[in-house]
Amino acid sequence: MAKLDAFSEILQTNVPTANLTWLRLGGPVEFLARPRSEKELSGLLKACQFDGLDVRVIGDGSAILVPDVGAPGLAIQLSEPAFTEIKIDGTSVVAGAGAKLGRLVTSTASAGLSGLEGLIGVPGTVGGAVVANASTTDVSLGQWVESVRVATYDGKTSDLSQDELVFGYRSSNLDVAIVLSVTFRLEPDDAEELTKRLQKIWIVREQSRPDLAEGEGFARVFKNPRGQRAAELVDEAGFRGARIGGATICDANPNLIQTSRECSSDDVRRLIALIQKQARERIGVELESELTVW
Ligand SMILES: Cc1cc2nc3c(=O)[nH]c(=O)nc-3n(C[C@H](O)[C@H](O)[C@H](O)COP(=O)(O)OP(=O)(O)OC[C@H]3O[C@@H](n4cnc5c(N)ncnc54)[C@H](O)[C@@H]3O)c2cc1C
C-alpha cells in the first residue's frame, strides 16, 4: 500500500486546476492535499518521498500555467487555518504562507505599520509572494523579511534568518523549499494615512485589469528586463491585442494575457513563445516569462 493512502482524509484525486489558477485552464493534478498542521505536512512530504511522487506547491495560482494534460504527483495548498494566520506584535508580523498578500497589506496598514502598502493589488499568497520577492516600483517584499520558516521536500522544517536569505528581482533562494510562514519587521506609521495611500494605489492597479466574463482568466506574463517595462516592449514588438486560439494580449496592459473559456494551456504557451521570439528578432530583447509552468 502506498504511504500516501494514510492521508486519504485530506487527499483529493484528479482535481481540475482551472479552479485553482488565475488563468482558469489546465488539466487535472493527480492529487491535491490541504494539510491542517505542520506535522501533517511533514508526514505528507515523507510519504511522497517514499512513494516517489513529485510534489508541487500552489498558492493563489496567479503565476502558474498548468499543461492541458495536467500534472502528475501531489499539489499542496496551504489554505487551512494553521497556515493562514497573521499575528501582529508591535512592529513584528508573522504571516502564514497561505494568507493572502492583500490581507497582509491591509491588516498591517490598519495596525499602523508601514512598509508593504506599495504591494496592494498584487495578487498571491504570502508564500508565493516571498518566493518570487514580489515587487512594485517602490517596494519589494524581501526588504521587510526578518526570517522565514520552511519545510524541505523530505519533510524537515527549519527557520532561516535574514543572513541566510537571498532576494533578487522576482527571485529568491527559497524556491527549493516550501515556505510555511514569514516574519516581517515593519515601521510604525499613521494608520489613517496608510489606509488612504492604500486606497489610491489600489484604484490605479484595478484600472489596468481586464473585465472578465464567467470562465475567463488572466495573468501577468513577463518580468521587466533591467530598466525597461515588459508591457511597453510587448507593445513595441507589435503584440498589443494579439491572439492565438483563446489567449489574447490585453489592450489595456500588454503584459497581461487574457484567456477565454475555450482557451487551452497550449494557446498561452504558444503566444508567449511567439512574443519571446519576435521580441528577440524585432527589438533585440530577451523577455523572461514569470509564470511557473508545471
Ligand atoms: C494581474 C497580476 C498582477 C501582478 N502584478 C505583480 C506585481 O506588480 N509584482 C510582482 O512581483 N508580481 C506580480 N504578479 C505576479 C504574482 O502576483 C506573484 O508572482 C505572486 O507573488 C504569486 O503568488 P501566488 O500565491 O499566486 O503563487 P502561485 O501562482 O500559486 O505560485 C507561483 C510559484 O510560487 C510557488 N509557491 C507558491 N506558494 C509557495 C510556498 N508556500 N512555498 C514555496 N513555493 C510556493 C509555486 O510553487 C509556484 O512555483 C502579478 C500577477 C497578476 C495575475
Tab-separated table of C-alpha atoms and ligand atoms in Angstrom:
chain	number	residue	atom	x	y	z
A	1	MET	CA	0.000	0.000	0.000
A	2	ALA	CA	1.290	3.450	-0.884
A	3	LYS	CA	2.208	5.635	2.104
A	4	LEU	CA	0.086	8.463	0.690
A	5	ASP	CA	-3.073	6.390	1.325
A	6	ALA	CA	-2.698	7.211	5.023
A	7	PHE	CA	-3.695	10.822	4.160
A	8	SER	CA	-6.988	9.966	2.414
A	9	GLU	CA	-8.869	12.358	4.737
A	10	ILE	CA	-7.187	15.389	3.149
A	11	LEU	CA	-6.458	13.957	-0.301
A	12	GLN	CA	-8.406	14.717	-3.482
A	13	THR	CA	-7.651	12.987	-6.783
A	14	ASN	CA	-7.733	14.305	-10.362
A	15	VAL	CA	-8.510	17.867	-9.341
A	16	PRO	CA	-9.155	20.351	-12.202
A	17	THR	CA	-6.571	23.120	-11.940
A	18	ALA	CA	-8.814	25.619	-13.780
A	19	ASN	CA	-10.420	26.334	-10.395
A	20	LEU	CA	-7.042	26.839	-8.717
A	21	THR	CA	-5.292	29.184	-11.147
A	22	TRP	CA	-5.925	32.735	-12.361
A	23	LEU	CA	-5.582	31.616	-15.999
A	24	ARG	CA	-8.595	29.298	-15.409
A	25	LEU	CA	-7.212	26.475	-17.524
A	26	GLY	CA	-5.044	23.359	-17.477
A	27	GLY	CA	-5.640	19.659	-16.958
A	28	PRO	CA	-6.098	17.933	-13.613
A	29	VAL	CA	-3.445	17.469	-10.971
A	30	GLU	CA	-3.186	13.824	-9.879
A	31	PHE	CA	-3.511	14.574	-6.143
A	32	LEU	CA	-4.278	17.733	-4.162
A	33	ALA	CA	-3.859	17.998	-0.379
A	34	ARG	CA	-4.504	20.810	2.069
A	35	PRO	CA	-2.626	19.808	5.237
A	36	ARG	CA	-4.057	21.006	8.561
A	37	SER	CA	-0.813	21.277	10.539
A	38	GLU	CA	2.956	21.348	10.119
A	39	LYS	CA	3.097	17.792	11.433
A	40	GLU	CA	0.609	16.590	8.844
A	41	LEU	CA	2.532	18.427	6.100
A	42	SER	CA	5.809	16.771	7.175
A	43	GLY	CA	4.162	13.341	7.127
A	44	LEU	CA	2.710	14.030	3.697
A	45	LEU	CA	6.082	15.059	2.297
A	46	LYS	CA	7.763	11.967	3.731
A	47	ALA	CA	5.016	9.761	2.232
A	48	CYS	CA	5.533	11.363	-1.208
A	49	GLN	CA	9.264	10.815	-0.938
A	50	PHE	CA	8.650	7.148	-0.044
A	51	ASP	CA	6.165	6.705	-2.922
A	52	GLY	CA	8.432	8.574	-5.393
A	53	LEU	CA	5.795	11.234	-6.151
A	54	ASP	CA	6.542	14.734	-7.458
A	55	VAL	CA	5.442	17.478	-5.055
A	56	ARG	CA	4.389	20.995	-6.061
A	57	VAL	CA	3.081	23.900	-4.037
A	58	ILE	CA	0.242	26.085	-5.145
A	59	GLY	CA	-0.504	29.427	-3.527
A	60	ASP	CA	-3.192	31.631	-5.045
A	61	GLY	CA	-2.347	30.282	-8.534
A	62	SER	CA	-1.773	33.757	-10.006
A	63	ALA	CA	1.532	32.816	-11.656
A	64	ILE	CA	1.099	29.139	-12.603
A	65	LEU	CA	0.450	27.645	-16.051
A	66	VAL	CA	-0.682	24.009	-15.962
A	67	PRO	CA	-0.388	21.934	-19.190
A	68	ASP	CA	-3.598	20.686	-20.855
A	69	VAL	CA	-2.686	17.099	-19.918
A	70	GLY	CA	-2.489	18.078	-16.259
A	71	ALA	CA	0.299	17.313	-13.818
A	72	PRO	CA	1.386	14.091	-12.124
A	73	GLY	CA	2.081	13.858	-8.399
A	74	LEU	CA	0.834	15.894	-5.467
A	75	ALA	CA	-0.006	19.594	-5.275
A	76	ILE	CA	-0.036	21.067	-1.784
A	77	GLN	CA	-2.094	24.142	-0.947
A	78	LEU	CA	-1.536	25.783	2.454
A	79	SER	CA	-5.055	27.173	2.746
A	80	GLU	CA	-6.092	25.638	6.083
A	81	PRO	CA	-6.182	27.960	9.155
A	82	ALA	CA	-2.855	26.641	10.531
A	83	PHE	CA	-1.153	28.299	7.545
A	84	THR	CA	-3.189	31.469	7.038
A	85	GLU	CA	-2.950	33.272	10.380
A	86	ILE	CA	-1.492	36.793	10.619
A	87	LYS	CA	-0.137	37.765	14.064
A	88	ILE	CA	0.943	41.331	14.803
A	89	ASP	CA	3.029	42.121	17.866
A	90	GLY	CA	4.477	45.644	17.932
A	91	THR	CA	6.409	46.059	14.672
A	92	SER	CA	6.807	42.293	14.217
A	93	VAL	CA	4.347	40.471	11.945
A	94	VAL	CA	4.190	36.708	11.455
A	95	ALA	CA	2.120	35.672	8.443
A	96	GLY	CA	1.226	32.130	7.405
A	97	ALA	CA	2.361	31.274	3.874
A	98	GLY	CA	-1.214	30.637	2.786
A	99	ALA	CA	-2.505	34.058	3.894
A	100	LYS	CA	-3.412	36.342	1.001
A	101	LEU	CA	-0.858	39.096	0.353
A	102	GLY	CA	-3.707	41.634	0.136
A	103	ARG	CA	-4.896	40.706	3.642
A	104	LEU	CA	-1.343	41.086	4.975
A	105	VAL	CA	-1.037	44.538	3.390
A	106	THR	CA	-4.401	45.836	4.650
A	107	SER	CA	-4.068	44.382	8.143
A	108	THR	CA	-0.570	45.775	8.690
A	109	ALA	CA	-1.612	49.201	7.369
A	110	SER	CA	-4.651	49.333	9.636
A	111	ALA	CA	-2.426	48.326	12.567
A	112	GLY	CA	-0.323	51.436	11.799
A	113	LEU	CA	2.601	49.547	10.259
A	114	SER	CA	4.208	50.861	7.115
A	115	GLY	CA	6.342	49.084	4.506
A	116	LEU	CA	4.055	46.851	2.491
A	117	GLU	CA	1.419	49.313	1.237
A	118	GLY	CA	3.024	49.573	-2.244
A	119	LEU	CA	2.131	45.902	-2.763
A	120	ILE	CA	-1.629	46.408	-2.512
A	121	GLY	CA	-3.340	44.884	-5.547
A	122	VAL	CA	-0.502	42.431	-6.265
A	123	PRO	CA	-2.199	39.030	-6.255
A	124	GLY	CA	-0.905	35.988	-4.434
A	125	THR	CA	-0.294	34.388	-1.082
A	126	VAL	CA	2.460	35.378	1.345
A	127	GLY	CA	4.351	32.164	0.417
A	128	GLY	CA	4.136	32.686	-3.363
A	129	ALA	CA	4.983	36.364	-2.984
A	130	VAL	CA	8.049	35.860	-0.782
A	131	VAL	CA	9.456	33.124	-3.046
A	132	ALA	CA	9.084	35.465	-6.049
A	133	ASN	CA	10.149	38.512	-3.987
A	134	ALA	CA	7.017	40.276	-5.241
A	135	SER	CA	7.806	43.877	-6.050
A	136	THR	CA	6.494	47.112	-7.484
A	137	THR	CA	8.320	50.317	-8.371
A	138	ASP	CA	8.667	51.377	-4.736
A	139	VAL	CA	8.878	48.200	-2.654
A	140	SER	CA	9.992	44.588	-2.756
A	141	LEU	CA	8.612	42.167	-0.203
A	142	GLY	CA	12.047	40.718	0.637
A	143	GLN	CA	13.339	44.010	2.069
A	144	TRP	CA	10.949	43.655	5.038
A	145	VAL	CA	11.572	39.974	5.781
A	146	GLU	CA	13.256	39.091	9.081
A	147	SER	CA	13.031	35.287	8.913
A	148	VAL	CA	11.254	32.509	7.053
A	149	ARG	CA	10.039	29.147	8.301
A	150	VAL	CA	10.388	26.442	5.648
A	151	ALA	CA	9.931	22.731	5.069
A	152	THR	CA	12.248	20.879	2.742
A	153	TYR	CA	10.796	18.231	0.450
A	154	ASP	CA	11.986	15.480	2.810
A	155	GLY	CA	9.591	16.848	5.453
A	156	LYS	CA	12.136	18.607	7.703
A	157	THR	CA	11.295	22.076	8.998
A	158	SER	CA	13.637	24.915	9.935
A	159	ASP	CA	13.839	28.692	10.373
A	160	LEU	CA	16.019	30.753	8.046
A	161	SER	CA	17.331	34.037	9.384
A	162	GLN	CA	17.860	37.191	7.349
A	163	ASP	CA	21.529	36.439	6.628
A	164	GLU	CA	20.575	33.066	5.100
A	165	LEU	CA	18.079	34.655	2.713
A	166	VAL	CA	18.875	35.980	-0.747
A	167	PHE	CA	16.368	38.150	-2.621
A	168	GLY	CA	16.803	39.314	-6.210
A	169	TYR	CA	14.489	40.792	-8.829
A	170	ARG	CA	11.438	38.463	-8.818
A	171	SER	CA	13.583	35.718	-7.275
A	172	SER	CA	14.889	34.311	-4.001
A	173	ASN	CA	16.805	31.319	-2.708
A	174	LEU	CA	13.507	29.995	-1.267
A	175	ASP	CA	12.386	28.328	-4.483
A	176	VAL	CA	13.845	24.979	-3.350
A	177	ALA	CA	11.682	24.744	-0.219
A	178	ILE	CA	8.096	25.107	0.942
A	179	VAL	CA	7.548	28.369	2.780
A	180	LEU	CA	5.396	27.859	5.894
A	181	SER	CA	5.404	31.331	7.438
A	182	VAL	CA	7.251	34.624	7.177
A	183	THR	CA	8.233	37.096	9.899
A	184	PHE	CA	8.348	40.737	8.817
A	185	ARG	CA	9.722	43.755	10.699
A	186	LEU	CA	7.787	46.897	9.691
A	187	GLU	CA	7.839	50.570	10.680
A	188	PRO	CA	5.303	52.394	12.853
A	189	ASP	CA	3.225	54.983	10.980
A	190	ASP	CA	-0.172	56.653	10.980
A	191	ALA	CA	-2.886	54.054	10.235
A	192	GLU	CA	-5.280	56.584	8.683
A	193	GLU	CA	-2.633	57.976	6.309
A	194	LEU	CA	-1.555	54.468	5.323
A	195	THR	CA	-5.117	53.427	4.570
A	196	LYS	CA	-5.630	56.495	2.347
A	197	ARG	CA	-2.407	55.641	0.477
A	198	LEU	CA	-3.557	52.057	0.006
A	199	GLN	CA	-6.848	53.185	-1.475
A	200	LYS	CA	-5.114	55.432	-4.028
A	201	ILE	CA	-2.698	52.711	-5.185
A	202	TRP	CA	-5.499	50.126	-5.272
A	203	ILE	CA	-7.679	52.264	-7.578
A	204	VAL	CA	-4.823	52.736	-10.092
A	205	ARG	CA	-3.956	48.985	-10.123
A	206	GLU	CA	-7.591	47.915	-10.520
A	207	GLN	CA	-7.962	50.141	-13.589
A	208	SER	CA	-5.340	48.156	-15.523
A	209	ARG	CA	-7.176	44.853	-15.062
A	210	PRO	CA	-9.392	43.420	-17.797
A	211	ASP	CA	-13.147	42.954	-17.290
A	212	LEU	CA	-13.728	39.228	-17.204
A	213	ALA	CA	-16.787	37.184	-18.130
A	214	GLU	CA	-17.574	33.877	-16.372
A	215	GLY	CA	-14.840	31.278	-17.007
A	216	GLU	CA	-12.299	33.780	-18.357
A	217	GLY	CA	-8.932	34.295	-16.701
A	218	PHE	CA	-5.772	36.363	-16.905
A	219	ALA	CA	-2.186	36.510	-15.699
A	220	ARG	CA	0.872	38.698	-15.890
A	221	VAL	CA	3.348	37.264	-18.355
A	222	PHE	CA	6.862	38.742	-18.403
A	223	LYS	CA	9.409	40.033	-15.911
A	224	ASN	CA	10.547	43.601	-16.596
A	225	PRO	CA	14.003	43.408	-18.188
A	226	ARG	CA	16.510	45.633	-16.387
A	227	GLY	CA	15.486	49.288	-16.665
A	228	GLN	CA	12.645	48.551	-19.094
A	229	ARG	CA	8.936	47.796	-18.841
A	230	ALA	CA	7.776	44.466	-20.278
A	231	ALA	CA	4.357	45.922	-21.213
A	232	GLU	CA	5.993	48.609	-23.399
A	233	LEU	CA	8.311	46.061	-25.032
A	234	VAL	CA	5.442	43.684	-25.887
A	235	ASP	CA	3.667	46.679	-27.428
A	236	GLU	CA	6.794	47.744	-29.333
A	237	ALA	CA	7.188	44.212	-30.693
A	238	GLY	CA	3.680	44.627	-32.160
A	239	PHE	CA	1.691	42.314	-29.882
A	240	ARG	CA	-0.893	44.583	-28.212
A	241	GLY	CA	-4.215	42.767	-28.776
A	242	ALA	CA	-2.502	39.750	-30.442
A	243	ARG	CA	-4.267	36.421	-30.186
A	244	ILE	CA	-3.602	32.690	-30.504
A	245	GLY	CA	-6.689	30.485	-30.052
A	246	GLY	CA	-8.337	31.628	-26.821
A	247	ALA	CA	-5.312	33.551	-25.487
A	248	THR	CA	-5.209	37.324	-26.076
A	249	ILE	CA	-2.728	40.045	-25.098
A	250	CYS	CA	-4.757	42.698	-23.280
A	251	ASP	CA	-5.235	46.050	-24.982
A	252	ALA	CA	-5.164	47.934	-21.673
A	253	ASN	CA	-1.958	46.257	-20.424
A	254	PRO	CA	0.140	44.302	-22.944
A	255	ASN	CA	1.882	42.417	-20.116
A	256	LEU	CA	-1.371	40.590	-19.322
A	257	ILE	CA	-2.715	37.539	-21.151
A	258	GLN	CA	-6.476	37.116	-21.018
A	259	THR	CA	-7.946	33.643	-21.563
A	260	SER	CA	-11.394	32.742	-22.914
A	261	ARG	CA	-13.449	29.755	-21.694
A	262	GLU	CA	-12.193	27.723	-24.693
A	263	CYS	CA	-8.537	28.685	-24.222
A	264	SER	CA	-6.031	25.853	-23.880
A	265	SER	CA	-2.807	25.908	-21.955
A	266	ASP	CA	-1.083	25.324	-25.272
A	267	ASP	CA	-2.590	28.557	-26.698
A	268	VAL	CA	-0.984	30.503	-23.828
A	269	ARG	CA	2.338	28.707	-24.170
A	270	ARG	CA	2.440	29.333	-27.946
A	271	LEU	CA	1.548	33.023	-27.593
A	272	ILE	CA	4.307	33.517	-25.004
A	273	ALA	CA	6.861	31.682	-27.180
A	274	LEU	CA	5.886	33.756	-30.252
A	275	ILE	CA	6.246	37.058	-28.380
A	276	GLN	CA	9.635	35.992	-26.986
A	277	LYS	CA	10.867	35.051	-30.481
A	278	GLN	CA	9.607	38.256	-32.121
A	279	ALA	CA	10.892	40.478	-29.296
A	280	ARG	CA	14.320	38.906	-29.750
A	281	GLU	CA	14.269	39.299	-33.548
A	282	ARG	CA	12.483	42.658	-33.914
A	283	ILE	CA	13.762	44.669	-30.949
A	284	GLY	CA	16.661	42.568	-29.618
A	285	VAL	CA	15.154	41.962	-26.164
A	286	GLU	CA	15.003	38.711	-24.153
A	287	LEU	CA	11.649	38.542	-22.373
A	288	GLU	CA	11.569	36.075	-19.497
A	289	SER	CA	8.183	34.646	-18.516
A	290	GLU	CA	7.267	34.999	-14.839
A	291	LEU	CA	4.834	32.084	-14.970
A	292	THR	CA	5.823	28.780	-13.371
A	293	VAL	CA	4.974	26.038	-15.882
A	294	TRP	CA	4.011	22.706	-14.291
B	1	LIG	C1	-2.770	40.831	-12.509
B	1	LIG	C2	-1.436	40.433	-11.933
B	1	LIG	C3	-0.595	41.437	-11.483
B	1	LIG	C4	0.636	41.100	-10.920
B	1	LIG	N1	1.449	42.095	-10.510
B	1	LIG	C5	2.632	41.791	-9.936
B	1	LIG	C6	3.492	42.828	-9.462
B	1	LIG	O1	3.195	44.017	-9.555
B	1	LIG	N2	4.659	42.461	-8.881
B	1	LIG	C7	5.018	41.163	-8.746
B	1	LIG	O2	6.098	40.893	-8.190
B	1	LIG	N3	4.232	40.157	-9.184
B	1	LIG	C8	3.061	40.443	-9.789
B	1	LIG	N4	2.256	39.443	-10.254
B	1	LIG	C9	2.708	38.047	-10.121
B	1	LIG	C10	2.163	37.352	-8.858
B	1	LIG	O3	1.283	38.186	-8.179
B	1	LIG	C11	3.253	36.965	-7.921
B	1	LIG	O4	4.223	36.151	-8.513
B	1	LIG	C12	2.660	36.252	-6.692
B	1	LIG	O5	3.508	36.508	-5.655
B	1	LIG	C13	2.451	34.774	-6.832
B	1	LIG	O6	1.817	34.283	-5.635
B	1	LIG	P1	0.806	33.056	-5.690
B	1	LIG	O7	0.439	32.694	-4.299
B	1	LIG	O8	-0.327	33.339	-6.606
B	1	LIG	O9	1.734	31.932	-6.295
B	1	LIG	P2	1.329	30.774	-7.289
B	1	LIG	O10	0.950	31.352	-8.611
B	1	LIG	O11	0.359	29.872	-6.646
B	1	LIG	O12	2.728	30.050	-7.428
B	1	LIG	C14	3.811	30.691	-8.097
B	1	LIG	C15	5.097	29.936	-7.734
B	1	LIG	O13	5.319	30.095	-6.319
B	1	LIG	C16	5.423	28.818	-5.699
B	1	LIG	N5	4.826	28.883	-4.351
B	1	LIG	C17	3.593	29.327	-4.006
B	1	LIG	N6	3.431	29.226	-2.665
B	1	LIG	C18	4.594	28.709	-2.161
B	1	LIG	C19	5.045	28.354	-0.859
B	1	LIG	N7	4.285	28.491	0.235
B	1	LIG	N8	6.299	27.848	-0.725
B	1	LIG	C20	7.094	27.675	-1.816
B	1	LIG	N9	6.706	27.964	-3.090
B	1	LIG	C21	5.471	28.489	-3.248
B	1	LIG	C22	4.659	27.862	-6.593
B	1	LIG	O14	5.100	26.538	-6.420
B	1	LIG	C23	4.989	28.435	-7.974
B	1	LIG	O15	6.255	27.974	-8.395
B	1	LIG	C24	1.017	39.740	-10.809
B	1	LIG	C25	0.141	38.738	-11.246
B	1	LIG	C26	-1.082	39.069	-11.804
B	1	LIG	C27	-2.001	37.979	-12.237
